[in-house]
Amino acid sequence: MNRLTDDLFGGAPKLKTAPVLVPMPAPRAYSYSVPDDMAVEPGSIVQVPLGSRLVAGVVWDRLGEDDVDPKKLRPIAKVFDCPPLTKEMRAFIDWVAAYTLTPPGLVARMALRAPAAFDPEPMIEGLRFTGVRPERMTAARERVLALVDEGFPWTRSGLAHAAGTSSSVIDGLAAQGSFETIFLPPPPVVARPDPDYAAPRLEGPQTDAAADLVEQIRNGHFAVALIDGITGSGKTEVYFEAIAEVLRQGRQVLILLPEIALTASFLERFQDRFGAKPAEWHSDLAPRMREKVWRQVTTGEVRVVAGARSALFLPFEDLGLVIVDEEHDPAYKQEDRVFYNARDMAVVRARIGNFPAVLVSATPSVESRVNADNGRYQVLHLPTRFGEAALPDLHLVDLRRHPPQRGGFLSPVMIRAIGKTVERGEQALLFLNRRGYAPLTLCRVCGHRFQCPQCASWLVEHRFRGQIQCHHCGYAERTPEACPECGTFDHLAACGPGVERIAEEVEKHFPEARTIVLSSDLMGVKRLRLELEAIAKGEADIVIGTQLVAKGHNFPLMTLVGIVDADLGLSNGDPRAAERTFQLLSQVTGRAGRTGLKSHGLIQTYQPLHPVMQAIVSGDARDFYEREVGEREKAMLPPFGRLASVIVSADSRAEAEGHARGLRQSAPGISGIAILGPAEAPLALIRGRHRFRLLVHGQRSSDMQAYLRTMLANGPKERGSILVQVDIDPQSFL
DNA sequence: AGCACGCCGACT
DNA sequence: GTCGGCGTGCTC
């Protein structure tokens, strides 16, 4: 008995029905009738009428309680000729939906993000030589027949092109019976990677780590490994061996990367090892390519996908391994529509599929570190650099002892180091994680500060563009010449540095040096790639960059890395500030020393004793992580213990901050407040329009609720805020 | 989420 | 007189 077949009419004629997840925020699947001549099974991808339009949906396992009026049932329009979603994929979608409190239809929609891909790609028309030679021979015909003699099929235009003729020659031969038309399967988007294409280049601890991973793959069960290795230690080469083993088993592999790390150089590295590129999956893939990749992933034709977080929802035919590279990267969090952290959901995907997951980072997230300490993850440690690479010498520059000149932001120590580097013909990288010229502008006459009219943040001056901009909401206006408050001209003062201002200072000290600013607002991705290539070739002496210089690219001549303001970001109230700063500074200083040249890092700070600075210069982060775990416990951030807590949710960070301020004043029993984005998975307990969560923890949750009710009742922005008391089990994703 | 329906302001 | 803004409500 087909369990999808429900007898809705007692003795009346039987009507086949099926539950279908539709791309809509309904709490459960909808019922559709199945035409007599149609066969569906759980996982079938179908087209159904919904309101006035046709949408793609998935036949689901169960309907749940069903009280829908049978008269409302509409028939499934068609079943796509496409492999059904596997049982694992369906279980994954249900799990993610339940965990993130997202309607299952919206999660399923993420797996169907390739509009026209559900029907098979059309076959390619090809020609094969029949052995029949034409009565009359010509030179052009001769050339064509010489090519086809080997018996392989050709496309009509391909053959004409290869023979240097027009396609009418081919048509003429076909009319003589020289060719038969055959249909060829569409070409694969990428060639099959060969696990034994190039021998692995492994040494020392890499060999053991790779052997451990291969062993895990051979066991073929769920397990999580954390590759914890410093920059340049060869982490990629190690997980490539795990991939090779999965390929030998004939199963598929998913490599998750933060979008920005999906570079040509990564794909080339993969190709060097496996003889073919992985298929790419990210948001700006051309639609046609997107469909092909989706299709070939479902059929198993594509064996390895390298993708951004959304690739996690691709319906693999037989996934056998998931890798999460740069697992600490905040880009894994999706904070719109469906809120999830792809790193955590990758672990869930592996558990449901009963295969290994590998998390990779030079600076693991505190969450992963805790999971490793608790024995949930196996740690593979790579403590040394690979090959020629040597770690840069790192030194703190105490800005209290070596202050910059008046009006400047670079310490004399830093300026001397830049000078020596440039003299040697090497490159210097100055890192400041702040776009624009100055983060705050004020009037020296009346004290007016330029503030965004739409939100509350300061307007940032962008001198190259002649604008002042809000980095929060995107508001921008031309830089005014006079103070809008008191009308005074020429008395507006720029406060604090941005990369543009550092460039100005550098140009003053080194007028002959070739200086370039790399900032996301100054160039598109294409332009950026060109600039990065030019820099790698030595076409710049001093590079000044924001966050985007932290990732990926290697600069062989880069022997000095200078952090302009290492303290930036430590004081913004984010409970993860120290961890983020540590990760960012590690990445940036890791840009130096990738070749044999001796390299240095100078870190300007007012807090040389801060644990982040100590961890960075000592290269030993153990104490730092231990401390961070303690701080997290105090702030009640995941992934710790089971807590009785209260969560307030708000529509914006500003609103959440307002609530936090109010709470600190009005509720003395509070022991911790943390403001979280919606993808903090274990806290994904409130849905709706609310975008930020304020997790408040106190001695007694009933007291907390009372405080919160009072505060929200009196607050000016209470609209849309709700209260929930919850028990959180932050480890529940395992 | 998407789309239709519905009720009030500036324009061919 | 219409085009079009986005508020409200519904979809098996």
CSV table of C-alpha atoms (C1' of nucleotides) in Angstrom, one decimal, chain A residues 31 74, chain C residues 11-12:
chain,number,residue,atom,x,y,z
A,31,SER,CA,-1.9,18.3,-0.2
A,74,ARG,CA,-5.6,20.8,-7.0
C,11,DT,C1',-2.3,30.2,-1.2
C,12,DC,C1',-3.6,22.7,-0.9
